[in-house]
PDB file of N, CA and C in Angstrom:
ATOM      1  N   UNK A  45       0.826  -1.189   0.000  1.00 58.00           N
ATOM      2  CA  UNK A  45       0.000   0.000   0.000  1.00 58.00           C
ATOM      3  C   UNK A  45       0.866   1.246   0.000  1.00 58.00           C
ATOM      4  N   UNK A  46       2.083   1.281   0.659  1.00 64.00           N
ATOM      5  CA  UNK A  46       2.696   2.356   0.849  1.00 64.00           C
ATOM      6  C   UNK A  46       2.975   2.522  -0.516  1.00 64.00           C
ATOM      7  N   UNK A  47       3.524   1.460  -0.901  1.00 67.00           N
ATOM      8  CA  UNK A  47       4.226   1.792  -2.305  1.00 67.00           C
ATOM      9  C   UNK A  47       3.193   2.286  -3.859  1.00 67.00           C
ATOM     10  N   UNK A  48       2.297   2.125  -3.787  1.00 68.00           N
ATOM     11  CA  UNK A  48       1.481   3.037  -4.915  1.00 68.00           C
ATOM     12  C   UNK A  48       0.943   4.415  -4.030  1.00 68.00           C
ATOM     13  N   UNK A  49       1.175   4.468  -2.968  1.00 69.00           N
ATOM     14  CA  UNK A  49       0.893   5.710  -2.293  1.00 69.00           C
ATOM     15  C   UNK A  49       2.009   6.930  -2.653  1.00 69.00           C
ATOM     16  N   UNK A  50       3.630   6.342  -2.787  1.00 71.00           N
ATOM     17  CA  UNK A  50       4.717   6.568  -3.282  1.00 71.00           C
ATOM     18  C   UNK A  50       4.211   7.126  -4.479  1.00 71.00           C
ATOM     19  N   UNK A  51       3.813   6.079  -5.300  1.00 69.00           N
ATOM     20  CA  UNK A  51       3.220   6.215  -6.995  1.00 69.00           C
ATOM     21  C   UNK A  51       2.441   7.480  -7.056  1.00 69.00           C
ATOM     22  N   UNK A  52       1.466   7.120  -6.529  1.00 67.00           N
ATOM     23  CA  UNK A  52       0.434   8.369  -6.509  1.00 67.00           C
ATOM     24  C   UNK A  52       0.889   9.597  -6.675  1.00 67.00           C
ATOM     25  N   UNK A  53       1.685   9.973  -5.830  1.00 67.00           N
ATOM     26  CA  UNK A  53       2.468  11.086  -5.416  1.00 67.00           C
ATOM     27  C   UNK A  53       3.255  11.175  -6.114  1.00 67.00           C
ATOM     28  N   UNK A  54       4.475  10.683  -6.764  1.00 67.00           N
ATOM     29  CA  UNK A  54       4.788  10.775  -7.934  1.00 67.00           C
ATOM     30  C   UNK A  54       4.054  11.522  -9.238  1.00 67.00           C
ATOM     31  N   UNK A  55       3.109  10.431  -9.383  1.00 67.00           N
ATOM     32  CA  UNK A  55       2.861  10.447 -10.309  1.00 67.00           C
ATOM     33  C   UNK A  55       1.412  12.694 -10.297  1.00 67.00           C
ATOM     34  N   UNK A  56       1.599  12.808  -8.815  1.00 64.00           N
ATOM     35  CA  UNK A  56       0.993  14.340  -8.821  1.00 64.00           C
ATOM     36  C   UNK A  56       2.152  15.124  -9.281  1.00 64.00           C
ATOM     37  N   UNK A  57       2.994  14.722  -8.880  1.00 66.00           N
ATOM     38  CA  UNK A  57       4.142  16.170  -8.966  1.00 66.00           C
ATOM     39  C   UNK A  57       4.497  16.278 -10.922  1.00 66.00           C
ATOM     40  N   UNK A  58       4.191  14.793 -11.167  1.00 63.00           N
ATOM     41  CA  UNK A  58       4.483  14.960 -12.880  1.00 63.00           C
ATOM     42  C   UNK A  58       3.001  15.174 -13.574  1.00 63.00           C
ATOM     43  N   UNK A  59       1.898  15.663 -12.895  1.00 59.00           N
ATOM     44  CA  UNK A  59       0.677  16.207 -13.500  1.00 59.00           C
ATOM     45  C   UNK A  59       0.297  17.586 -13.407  1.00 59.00           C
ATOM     46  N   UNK A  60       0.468  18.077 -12.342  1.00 54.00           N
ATOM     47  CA  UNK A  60       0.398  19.044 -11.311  1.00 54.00           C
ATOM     48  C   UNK A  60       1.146  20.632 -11.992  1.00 54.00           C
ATOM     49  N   UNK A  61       1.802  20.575 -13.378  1.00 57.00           N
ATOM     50  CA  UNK A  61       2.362  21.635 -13.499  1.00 57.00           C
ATOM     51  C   UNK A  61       1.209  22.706 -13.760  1.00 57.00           C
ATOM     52  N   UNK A  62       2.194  23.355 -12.742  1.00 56.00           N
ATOM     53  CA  UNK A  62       1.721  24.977 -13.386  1.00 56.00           C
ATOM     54  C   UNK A  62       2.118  26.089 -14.033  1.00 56.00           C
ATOM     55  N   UNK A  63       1.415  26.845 -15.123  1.00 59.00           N
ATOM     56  CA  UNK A  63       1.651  27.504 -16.333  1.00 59.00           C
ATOM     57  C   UNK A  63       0.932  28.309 -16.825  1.00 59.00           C
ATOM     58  N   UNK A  64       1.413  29.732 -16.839  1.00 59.00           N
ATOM     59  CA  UNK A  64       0.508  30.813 -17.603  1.00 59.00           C
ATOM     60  C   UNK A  64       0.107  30.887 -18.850  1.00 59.00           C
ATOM     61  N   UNK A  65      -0.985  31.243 -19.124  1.00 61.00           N
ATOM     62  CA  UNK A  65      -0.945  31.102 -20.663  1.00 61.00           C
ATOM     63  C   UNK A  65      -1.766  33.126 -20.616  1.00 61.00           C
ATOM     64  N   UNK A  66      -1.811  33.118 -21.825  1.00 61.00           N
ATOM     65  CA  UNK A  66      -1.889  34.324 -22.098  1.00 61.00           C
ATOM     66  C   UNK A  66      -2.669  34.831 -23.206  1.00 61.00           C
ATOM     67  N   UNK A  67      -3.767  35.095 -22.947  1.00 60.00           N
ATOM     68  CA  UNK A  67      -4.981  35.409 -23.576  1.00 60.00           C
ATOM     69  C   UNK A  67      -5.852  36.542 -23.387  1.00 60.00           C
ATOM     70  N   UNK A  68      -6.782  36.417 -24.406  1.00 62.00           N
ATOM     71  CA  UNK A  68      -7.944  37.305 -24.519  1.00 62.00           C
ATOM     72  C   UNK A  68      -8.725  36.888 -23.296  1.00 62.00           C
ATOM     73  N   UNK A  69      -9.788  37.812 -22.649  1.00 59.00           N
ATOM     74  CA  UNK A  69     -10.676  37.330 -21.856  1.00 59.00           C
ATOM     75  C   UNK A  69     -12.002  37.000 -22.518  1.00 59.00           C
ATOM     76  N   UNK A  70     -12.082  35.591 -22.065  1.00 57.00           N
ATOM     77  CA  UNK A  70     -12.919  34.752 -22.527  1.00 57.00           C
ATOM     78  C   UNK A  70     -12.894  33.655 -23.706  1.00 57.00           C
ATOM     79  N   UNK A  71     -11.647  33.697 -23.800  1.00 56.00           N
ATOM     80  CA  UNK A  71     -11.352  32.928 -25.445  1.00 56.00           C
ATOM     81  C   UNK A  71     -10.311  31.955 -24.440  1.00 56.00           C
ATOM     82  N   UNK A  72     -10.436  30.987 -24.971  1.00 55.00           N
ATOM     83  CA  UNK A  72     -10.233  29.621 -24.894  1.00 55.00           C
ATOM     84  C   UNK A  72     -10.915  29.190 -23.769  1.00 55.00           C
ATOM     85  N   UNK A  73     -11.612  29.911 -22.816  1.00 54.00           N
ATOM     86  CA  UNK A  73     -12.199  28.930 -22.130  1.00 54.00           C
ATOM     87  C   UNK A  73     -13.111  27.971 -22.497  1.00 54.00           C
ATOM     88  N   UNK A  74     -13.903  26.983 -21.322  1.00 54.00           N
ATOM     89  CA  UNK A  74     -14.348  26.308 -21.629  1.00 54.00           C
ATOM     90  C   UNK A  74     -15.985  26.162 -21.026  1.00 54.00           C
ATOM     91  N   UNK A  75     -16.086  27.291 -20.573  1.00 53.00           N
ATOM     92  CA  UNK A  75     -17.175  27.270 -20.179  1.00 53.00           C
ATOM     93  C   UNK A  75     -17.827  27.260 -18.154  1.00 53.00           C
ATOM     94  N   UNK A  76     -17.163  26.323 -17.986  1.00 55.00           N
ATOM     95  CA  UNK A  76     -17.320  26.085 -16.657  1.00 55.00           C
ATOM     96  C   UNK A  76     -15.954  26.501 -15.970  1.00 55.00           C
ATOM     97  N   UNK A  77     -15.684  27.873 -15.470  1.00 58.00           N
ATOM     98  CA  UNK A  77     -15.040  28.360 -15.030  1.00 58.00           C
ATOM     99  C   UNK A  77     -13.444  27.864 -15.491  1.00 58.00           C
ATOM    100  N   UNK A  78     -13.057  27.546 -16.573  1.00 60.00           N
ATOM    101  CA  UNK A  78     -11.428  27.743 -17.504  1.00 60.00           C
ATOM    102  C   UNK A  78     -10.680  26.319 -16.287  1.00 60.00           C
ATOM    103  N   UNK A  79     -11.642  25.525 -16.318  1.00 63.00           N
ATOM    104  CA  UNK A  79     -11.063  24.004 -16.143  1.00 63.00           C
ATOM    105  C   UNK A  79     -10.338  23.159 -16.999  1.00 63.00           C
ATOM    106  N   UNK A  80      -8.811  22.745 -17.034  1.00 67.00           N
ATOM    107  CA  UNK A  80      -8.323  22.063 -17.944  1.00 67.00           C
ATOM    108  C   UNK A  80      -8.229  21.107 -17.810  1.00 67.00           C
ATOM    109  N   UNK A  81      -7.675  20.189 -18.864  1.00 67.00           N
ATOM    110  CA  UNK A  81      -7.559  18.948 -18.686  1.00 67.00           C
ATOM    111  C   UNK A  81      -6.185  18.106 -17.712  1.00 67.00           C
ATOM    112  N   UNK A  82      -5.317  19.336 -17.396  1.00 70.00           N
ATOM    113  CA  UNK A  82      -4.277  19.595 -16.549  1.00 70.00           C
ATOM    114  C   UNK A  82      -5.102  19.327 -14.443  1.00 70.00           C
ATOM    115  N   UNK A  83      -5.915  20.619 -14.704  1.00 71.00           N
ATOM    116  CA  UNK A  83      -6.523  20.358 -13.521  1.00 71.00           C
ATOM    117  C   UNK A  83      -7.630  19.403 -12.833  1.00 71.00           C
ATOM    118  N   UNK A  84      -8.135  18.833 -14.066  1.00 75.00           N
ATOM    119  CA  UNK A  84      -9.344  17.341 -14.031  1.00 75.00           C
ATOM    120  C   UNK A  84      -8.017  16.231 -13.427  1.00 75.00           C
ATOM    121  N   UNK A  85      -6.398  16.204 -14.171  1.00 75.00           N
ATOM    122  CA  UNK A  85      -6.187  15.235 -13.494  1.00 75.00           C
ATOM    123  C   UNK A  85      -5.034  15.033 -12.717  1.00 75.00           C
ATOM    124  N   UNK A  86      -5.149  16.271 -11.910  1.00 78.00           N
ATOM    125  CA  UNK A  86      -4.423  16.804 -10.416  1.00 78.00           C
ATOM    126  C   UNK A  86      -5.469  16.362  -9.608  1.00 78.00           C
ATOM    127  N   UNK A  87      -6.577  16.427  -9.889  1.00 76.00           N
ATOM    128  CA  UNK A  87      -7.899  15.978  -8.952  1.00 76.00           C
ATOM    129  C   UNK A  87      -8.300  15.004  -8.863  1.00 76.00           C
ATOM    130  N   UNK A  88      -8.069  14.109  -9.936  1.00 75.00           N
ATOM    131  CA  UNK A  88      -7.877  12.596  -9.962  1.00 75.00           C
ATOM    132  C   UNK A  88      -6.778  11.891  -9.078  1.00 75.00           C
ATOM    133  N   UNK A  89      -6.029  12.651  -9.369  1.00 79.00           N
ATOM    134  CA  UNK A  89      -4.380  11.912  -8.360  1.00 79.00           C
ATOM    135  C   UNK A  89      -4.626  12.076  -6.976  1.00 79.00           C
ATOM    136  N   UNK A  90      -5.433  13.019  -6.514  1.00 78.00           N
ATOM    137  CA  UNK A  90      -5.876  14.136  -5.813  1.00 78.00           C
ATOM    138  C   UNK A  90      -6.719  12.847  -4.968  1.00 78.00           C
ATOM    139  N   UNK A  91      -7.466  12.503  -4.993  1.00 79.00           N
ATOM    140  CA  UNK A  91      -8.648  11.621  -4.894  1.00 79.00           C
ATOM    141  C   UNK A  91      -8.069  10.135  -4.555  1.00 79.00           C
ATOM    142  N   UNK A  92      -7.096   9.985  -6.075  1.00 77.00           N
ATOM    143  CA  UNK A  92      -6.294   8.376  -5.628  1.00 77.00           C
ATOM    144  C   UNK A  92      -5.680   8.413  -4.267  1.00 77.00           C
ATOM    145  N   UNK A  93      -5.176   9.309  -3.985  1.00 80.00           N
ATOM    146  CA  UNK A  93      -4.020   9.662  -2.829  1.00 80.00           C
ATOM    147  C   UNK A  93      -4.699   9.362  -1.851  1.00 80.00           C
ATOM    148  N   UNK A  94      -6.172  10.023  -1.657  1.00 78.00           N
ATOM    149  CA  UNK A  94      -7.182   9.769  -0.420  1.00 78.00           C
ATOM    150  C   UNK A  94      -7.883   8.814  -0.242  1.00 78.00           C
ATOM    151  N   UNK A  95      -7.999   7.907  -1.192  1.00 75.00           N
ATOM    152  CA  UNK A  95      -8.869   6.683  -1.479  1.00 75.00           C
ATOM    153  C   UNK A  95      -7.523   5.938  -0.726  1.00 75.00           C
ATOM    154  N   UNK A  96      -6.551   6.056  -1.034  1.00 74.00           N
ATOM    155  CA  UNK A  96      -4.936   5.183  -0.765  1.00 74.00           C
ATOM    156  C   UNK A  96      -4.903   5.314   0.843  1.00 74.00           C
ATOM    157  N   UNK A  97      -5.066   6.526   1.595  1.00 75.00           N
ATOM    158  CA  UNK A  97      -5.085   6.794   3.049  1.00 75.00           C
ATOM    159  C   UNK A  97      -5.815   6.130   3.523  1.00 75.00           C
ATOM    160  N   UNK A  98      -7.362   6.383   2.918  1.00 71.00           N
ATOM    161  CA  UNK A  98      -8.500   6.350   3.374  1.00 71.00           C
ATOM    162  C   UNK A  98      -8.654   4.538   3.967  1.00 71.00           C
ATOM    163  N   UNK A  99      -8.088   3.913   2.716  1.00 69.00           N
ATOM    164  CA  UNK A  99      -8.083   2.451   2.963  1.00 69.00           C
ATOM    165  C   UNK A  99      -7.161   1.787   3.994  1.00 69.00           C
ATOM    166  N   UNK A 100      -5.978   2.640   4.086  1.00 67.00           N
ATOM    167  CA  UNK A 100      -4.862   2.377   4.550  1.00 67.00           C
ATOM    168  C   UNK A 100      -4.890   2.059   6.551  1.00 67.00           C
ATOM    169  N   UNK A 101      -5.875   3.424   6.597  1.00 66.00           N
ATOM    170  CA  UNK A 101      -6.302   3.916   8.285  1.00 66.00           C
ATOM    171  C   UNK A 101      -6.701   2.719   8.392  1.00 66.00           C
ATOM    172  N   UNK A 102      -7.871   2.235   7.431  1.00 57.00           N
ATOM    173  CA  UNK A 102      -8.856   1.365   8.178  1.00 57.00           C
ATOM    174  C   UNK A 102      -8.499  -0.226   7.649  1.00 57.00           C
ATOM    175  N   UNK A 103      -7.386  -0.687   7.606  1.00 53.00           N
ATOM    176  CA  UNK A 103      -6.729  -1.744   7.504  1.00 53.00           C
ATOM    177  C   UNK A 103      -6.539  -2.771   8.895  1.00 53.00           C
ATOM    178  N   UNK A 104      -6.536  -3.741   9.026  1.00 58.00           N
ATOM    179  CA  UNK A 104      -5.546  -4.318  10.017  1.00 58.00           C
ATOM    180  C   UNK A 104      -4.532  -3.941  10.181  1.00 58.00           C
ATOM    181  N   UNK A 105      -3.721  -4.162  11.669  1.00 59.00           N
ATOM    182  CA  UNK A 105      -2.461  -4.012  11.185  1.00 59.00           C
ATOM    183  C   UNK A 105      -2.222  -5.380  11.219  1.00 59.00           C
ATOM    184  N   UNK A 106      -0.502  -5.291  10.562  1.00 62.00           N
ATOM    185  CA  UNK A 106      -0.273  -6.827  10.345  1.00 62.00           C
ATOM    186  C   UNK A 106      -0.005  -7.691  12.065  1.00 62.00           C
ATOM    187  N   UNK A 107      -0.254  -8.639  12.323  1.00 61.00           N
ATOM    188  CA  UNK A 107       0.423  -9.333  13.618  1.00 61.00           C
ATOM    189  C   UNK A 107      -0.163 -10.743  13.908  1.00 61.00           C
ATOM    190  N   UNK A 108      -0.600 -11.142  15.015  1.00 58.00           N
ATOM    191  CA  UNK A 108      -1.673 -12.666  15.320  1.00 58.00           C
ATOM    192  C   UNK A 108      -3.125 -12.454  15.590  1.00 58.00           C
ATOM    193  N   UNK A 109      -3.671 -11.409  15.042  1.00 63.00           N
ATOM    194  CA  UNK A 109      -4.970 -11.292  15.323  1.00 63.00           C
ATOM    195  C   UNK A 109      -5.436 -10.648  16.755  1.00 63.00           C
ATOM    196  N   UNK A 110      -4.523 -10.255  17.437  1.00 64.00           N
ATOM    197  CA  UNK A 110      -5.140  -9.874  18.508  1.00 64.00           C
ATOM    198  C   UNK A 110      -5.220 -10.443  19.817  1.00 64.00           C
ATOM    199  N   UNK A 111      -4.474 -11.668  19.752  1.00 74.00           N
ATOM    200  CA  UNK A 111      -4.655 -12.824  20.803  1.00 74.00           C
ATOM    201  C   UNK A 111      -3.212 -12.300  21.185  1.00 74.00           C
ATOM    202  N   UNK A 112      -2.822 -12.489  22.721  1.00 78.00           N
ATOM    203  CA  UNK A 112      -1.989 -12.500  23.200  1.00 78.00           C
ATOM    204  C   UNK A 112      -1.268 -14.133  23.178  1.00 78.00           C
ATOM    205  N   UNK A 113       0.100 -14.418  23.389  1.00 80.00           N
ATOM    206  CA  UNK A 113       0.775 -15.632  23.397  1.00 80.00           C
ATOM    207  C   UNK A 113       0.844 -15.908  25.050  1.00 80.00           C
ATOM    208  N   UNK A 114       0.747 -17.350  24.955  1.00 86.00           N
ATOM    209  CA  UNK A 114       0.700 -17.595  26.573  1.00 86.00           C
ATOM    210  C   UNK A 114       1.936 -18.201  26.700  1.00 86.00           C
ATOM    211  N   UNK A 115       3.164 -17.425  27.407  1.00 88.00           N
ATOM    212  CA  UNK A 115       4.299 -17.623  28.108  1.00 88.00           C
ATOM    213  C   UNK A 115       4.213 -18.971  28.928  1.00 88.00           C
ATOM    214  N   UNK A 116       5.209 -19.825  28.656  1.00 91.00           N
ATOM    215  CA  UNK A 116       5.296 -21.172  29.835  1.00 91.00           C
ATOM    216  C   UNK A 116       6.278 -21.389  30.434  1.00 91.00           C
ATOM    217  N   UNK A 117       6.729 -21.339  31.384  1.00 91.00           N
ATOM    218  CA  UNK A 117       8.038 -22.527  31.872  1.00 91.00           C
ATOM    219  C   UNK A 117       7.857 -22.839  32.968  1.00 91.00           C
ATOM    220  N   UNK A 118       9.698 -23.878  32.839  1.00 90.00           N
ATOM    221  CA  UNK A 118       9.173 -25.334  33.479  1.00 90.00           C
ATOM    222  C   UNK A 118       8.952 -25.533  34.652  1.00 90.00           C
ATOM    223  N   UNK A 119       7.998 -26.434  35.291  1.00 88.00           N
ATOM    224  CA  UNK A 119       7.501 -26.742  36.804  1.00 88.00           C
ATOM    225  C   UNK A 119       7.275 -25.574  37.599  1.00 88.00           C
ATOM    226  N   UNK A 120       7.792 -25.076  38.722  1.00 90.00           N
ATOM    227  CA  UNK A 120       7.841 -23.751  39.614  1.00 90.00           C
ATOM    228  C   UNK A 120       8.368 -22.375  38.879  1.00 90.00           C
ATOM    229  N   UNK A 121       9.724 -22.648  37.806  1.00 90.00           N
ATOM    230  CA  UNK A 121      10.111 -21.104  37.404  1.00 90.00           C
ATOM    231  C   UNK A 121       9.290 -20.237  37.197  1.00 90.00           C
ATOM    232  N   UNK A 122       9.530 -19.020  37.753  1.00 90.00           N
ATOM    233  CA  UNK A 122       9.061 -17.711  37.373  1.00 90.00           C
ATOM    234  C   UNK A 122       9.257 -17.300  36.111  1.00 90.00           C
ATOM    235  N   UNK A 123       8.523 -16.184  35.593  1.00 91.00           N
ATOM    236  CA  UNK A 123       8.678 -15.423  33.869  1.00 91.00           C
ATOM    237  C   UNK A 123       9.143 -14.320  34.917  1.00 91.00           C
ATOM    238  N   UNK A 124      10.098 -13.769  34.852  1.00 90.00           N
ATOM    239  CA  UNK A 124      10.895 -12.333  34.938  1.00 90.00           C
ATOM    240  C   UNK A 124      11.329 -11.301  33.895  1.00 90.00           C
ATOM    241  N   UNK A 125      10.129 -10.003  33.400  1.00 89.00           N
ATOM    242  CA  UNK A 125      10.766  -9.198  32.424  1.00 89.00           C
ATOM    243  C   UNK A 125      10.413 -10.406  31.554  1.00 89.00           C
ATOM    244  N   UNK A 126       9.745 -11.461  31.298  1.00 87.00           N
ATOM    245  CA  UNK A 126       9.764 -12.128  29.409  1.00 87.00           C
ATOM    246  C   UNK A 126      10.700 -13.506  29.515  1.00 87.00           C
ATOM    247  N   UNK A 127      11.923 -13.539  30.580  1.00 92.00           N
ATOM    248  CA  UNK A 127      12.616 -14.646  30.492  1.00 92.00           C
ATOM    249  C   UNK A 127      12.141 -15.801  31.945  1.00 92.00           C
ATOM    250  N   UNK A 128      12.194 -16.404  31.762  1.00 93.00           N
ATOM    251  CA  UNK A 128      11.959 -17.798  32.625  1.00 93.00           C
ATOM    252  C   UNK A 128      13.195 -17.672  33.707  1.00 93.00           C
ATOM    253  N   UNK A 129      13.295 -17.756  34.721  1.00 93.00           N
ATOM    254  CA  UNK A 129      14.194 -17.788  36.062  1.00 93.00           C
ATOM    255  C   UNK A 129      14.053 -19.014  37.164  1.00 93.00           C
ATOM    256  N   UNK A 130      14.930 -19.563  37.214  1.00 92.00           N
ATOM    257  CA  UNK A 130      14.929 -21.049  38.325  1.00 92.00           C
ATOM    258  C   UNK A 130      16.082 -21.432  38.835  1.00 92.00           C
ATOM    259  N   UNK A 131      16.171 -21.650  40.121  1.00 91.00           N
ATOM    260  CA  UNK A 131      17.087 -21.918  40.612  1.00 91.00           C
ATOM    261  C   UNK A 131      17.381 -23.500  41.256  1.00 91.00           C
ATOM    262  N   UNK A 132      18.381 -24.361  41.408  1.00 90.00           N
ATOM    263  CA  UNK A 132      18.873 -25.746  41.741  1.00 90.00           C
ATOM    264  C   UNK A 132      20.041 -25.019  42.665  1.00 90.00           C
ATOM    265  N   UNK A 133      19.969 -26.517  42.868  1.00 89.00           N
ATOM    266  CA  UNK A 133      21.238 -26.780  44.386  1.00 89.00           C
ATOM    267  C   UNK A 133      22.396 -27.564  43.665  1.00 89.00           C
ATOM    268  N   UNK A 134      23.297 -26.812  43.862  1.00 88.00           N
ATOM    269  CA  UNK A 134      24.780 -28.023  43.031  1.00 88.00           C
ATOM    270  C   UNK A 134      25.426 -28.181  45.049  1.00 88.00           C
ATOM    271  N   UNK A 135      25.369 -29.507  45.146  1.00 89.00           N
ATOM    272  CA  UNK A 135      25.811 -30.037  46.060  1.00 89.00           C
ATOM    273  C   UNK A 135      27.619 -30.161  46.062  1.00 89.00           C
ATOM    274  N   UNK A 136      28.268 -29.632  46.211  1.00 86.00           N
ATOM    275  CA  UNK A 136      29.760 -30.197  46.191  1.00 86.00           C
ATOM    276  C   UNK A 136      30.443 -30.757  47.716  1.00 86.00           C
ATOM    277  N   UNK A 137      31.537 -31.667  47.229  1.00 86.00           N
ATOM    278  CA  UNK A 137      31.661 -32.734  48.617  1.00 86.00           C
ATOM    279  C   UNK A 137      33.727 -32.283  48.704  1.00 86.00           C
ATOM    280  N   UNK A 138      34.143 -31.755  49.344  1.00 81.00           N
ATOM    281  CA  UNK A 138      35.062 -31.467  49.305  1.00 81.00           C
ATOM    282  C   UNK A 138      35.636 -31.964  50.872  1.00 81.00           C
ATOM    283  N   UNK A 139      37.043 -33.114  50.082  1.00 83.00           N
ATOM    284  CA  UNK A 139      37.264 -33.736  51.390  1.00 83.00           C
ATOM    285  C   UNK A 139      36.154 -33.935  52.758  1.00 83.00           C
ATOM    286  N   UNK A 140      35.996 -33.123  53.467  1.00 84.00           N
ATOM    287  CA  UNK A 140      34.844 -33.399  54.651  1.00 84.00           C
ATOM    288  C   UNK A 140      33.842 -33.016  54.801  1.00 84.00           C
ATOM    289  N   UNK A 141      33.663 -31.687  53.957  1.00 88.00           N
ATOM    290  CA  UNK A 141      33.166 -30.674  54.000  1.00 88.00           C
ATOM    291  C   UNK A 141      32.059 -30.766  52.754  1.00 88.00           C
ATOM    292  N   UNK A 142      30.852 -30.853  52.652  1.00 89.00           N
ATOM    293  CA  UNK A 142      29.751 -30.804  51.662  1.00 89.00           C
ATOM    294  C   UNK A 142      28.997 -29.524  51.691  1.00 89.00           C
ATOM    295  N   UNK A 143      28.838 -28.668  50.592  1.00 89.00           N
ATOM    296  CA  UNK A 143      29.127 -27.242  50.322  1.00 89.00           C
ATOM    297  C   UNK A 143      27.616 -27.076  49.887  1.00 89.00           C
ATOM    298  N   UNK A 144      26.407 -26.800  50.004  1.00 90.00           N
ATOM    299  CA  UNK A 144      25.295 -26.630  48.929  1.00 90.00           C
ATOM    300  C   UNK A 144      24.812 -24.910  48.315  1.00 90.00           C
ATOM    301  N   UNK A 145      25.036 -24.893  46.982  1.00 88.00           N
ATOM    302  CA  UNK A 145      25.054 -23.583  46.564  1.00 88.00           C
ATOM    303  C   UNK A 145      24.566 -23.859  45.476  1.00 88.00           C
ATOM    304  N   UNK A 146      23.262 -22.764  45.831  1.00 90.00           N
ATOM    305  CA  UNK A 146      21.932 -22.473  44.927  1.00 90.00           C
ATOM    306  C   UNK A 146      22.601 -21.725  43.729  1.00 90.00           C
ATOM    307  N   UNK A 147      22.207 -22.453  42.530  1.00 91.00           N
ATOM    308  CA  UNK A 147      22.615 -22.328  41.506  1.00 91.00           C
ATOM    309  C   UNK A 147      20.919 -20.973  40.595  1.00 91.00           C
ATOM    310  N   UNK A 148      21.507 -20.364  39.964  1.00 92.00           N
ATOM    311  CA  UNK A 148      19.697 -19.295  39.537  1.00 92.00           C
ATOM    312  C   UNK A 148      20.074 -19.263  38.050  1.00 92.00           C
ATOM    313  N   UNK A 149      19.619 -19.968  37.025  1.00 91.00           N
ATOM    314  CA  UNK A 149      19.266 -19.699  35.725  1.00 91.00           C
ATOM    315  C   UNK A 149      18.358 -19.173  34.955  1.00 91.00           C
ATOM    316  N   UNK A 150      18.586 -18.945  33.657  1.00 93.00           N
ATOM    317  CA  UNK A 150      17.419 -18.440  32.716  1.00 93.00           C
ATOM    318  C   UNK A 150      17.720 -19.061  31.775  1.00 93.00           C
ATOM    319  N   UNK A 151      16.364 -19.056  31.230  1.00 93.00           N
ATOM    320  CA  UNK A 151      15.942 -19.748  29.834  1.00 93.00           C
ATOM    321  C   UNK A 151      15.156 -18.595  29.072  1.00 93.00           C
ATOM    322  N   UNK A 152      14.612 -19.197  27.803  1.00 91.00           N
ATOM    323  CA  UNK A 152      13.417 -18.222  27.403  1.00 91.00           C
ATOM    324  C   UNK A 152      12.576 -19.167  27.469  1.00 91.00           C
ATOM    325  N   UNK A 153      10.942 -18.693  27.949  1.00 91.00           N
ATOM    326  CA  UNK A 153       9.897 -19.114  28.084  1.00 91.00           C
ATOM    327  C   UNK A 153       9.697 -20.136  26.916  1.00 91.00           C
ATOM    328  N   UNK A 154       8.429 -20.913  26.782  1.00 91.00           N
ATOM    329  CA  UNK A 154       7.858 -21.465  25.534  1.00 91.00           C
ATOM    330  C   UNK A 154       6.270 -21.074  25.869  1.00 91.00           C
ATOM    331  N   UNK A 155       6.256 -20.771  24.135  1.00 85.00           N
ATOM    332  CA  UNK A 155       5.297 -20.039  23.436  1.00 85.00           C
ATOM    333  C   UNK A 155       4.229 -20.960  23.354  1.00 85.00           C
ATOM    334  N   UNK A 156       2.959 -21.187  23.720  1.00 78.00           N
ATOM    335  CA  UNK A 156       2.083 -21.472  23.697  1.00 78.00           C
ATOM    336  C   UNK A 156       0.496 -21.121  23.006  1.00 78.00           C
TER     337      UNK A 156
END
C-alpha cells in the first residue's frame, strides 16, 4: 500500500504543473469556469491519494490477530521481564566438608 501511495504522489508532482498562458478574456475557455484537462487530473491523483489513506487507516495491522501468546516454563520457574528464572542446588563434597550452593538460571519461556 505504501508503495502506490509513493506512486500516486509521484505520479501528482508529474501532472500538477503549473503555467501561464496568455490570452484574450474569454477565449479559450471552456465554459465552466477555464477548467483544464491539466486540472481534471491533479484531482484525480488528488482523490487516488485519499482513497490510498483512506483504505490504509482502516486496515488491520499486520500481527496474530489480537490474541496474546501464553508464556510457559518449566515446573515452579518464574517469567521475569519475558525470560523464565529457576534456581537448583549443586551439592559439592570437598574432602569433609559438603558445600550446597543455589545455583539461579534463565531460559526463554515457551510459546504457547
Amino acid at each position: 500500500m505504501k508503495k502506490s501511495i509513493i506512486a500516486l504522489f509521484a505520479a501528482a508532482t508529474m501532472v500538477a504543473g503549473v503555467n501561464a498562458q496568455d490570452g484574450e478574456g474569454g477565449s479559450g475557455t471552456t465554459g465552466i469556469g477555464g477548467v483544464s484537462g491539466g486540472m481534471i487530473a491533479s484531482g484525480v491523483v488528488v482523490a487516488g491519494i485519499v482513497a490510498g489513506v483512506v483504505n490504509n487507516n482502516s486496515a488491520d495491522a499486520p500481527g496474530n490477530g489480537g490474541t496474546t501468546p501464553v508464556l510457559t516454563c518449566e515446573g515452579d520457574d518464574q517469567i521475569v521481564d519475558g525470560v523464565c528464572v529457576g534456581t537448583t542446588n549443586t551439592v559439592t563434597v570437598s574432602g569433609t566438608k559438603t558445600i550446597t550452593v543455589p545455583v539461579t538460571f534463565t531460559y526463554a519461556p515457551t510459546v504457547q
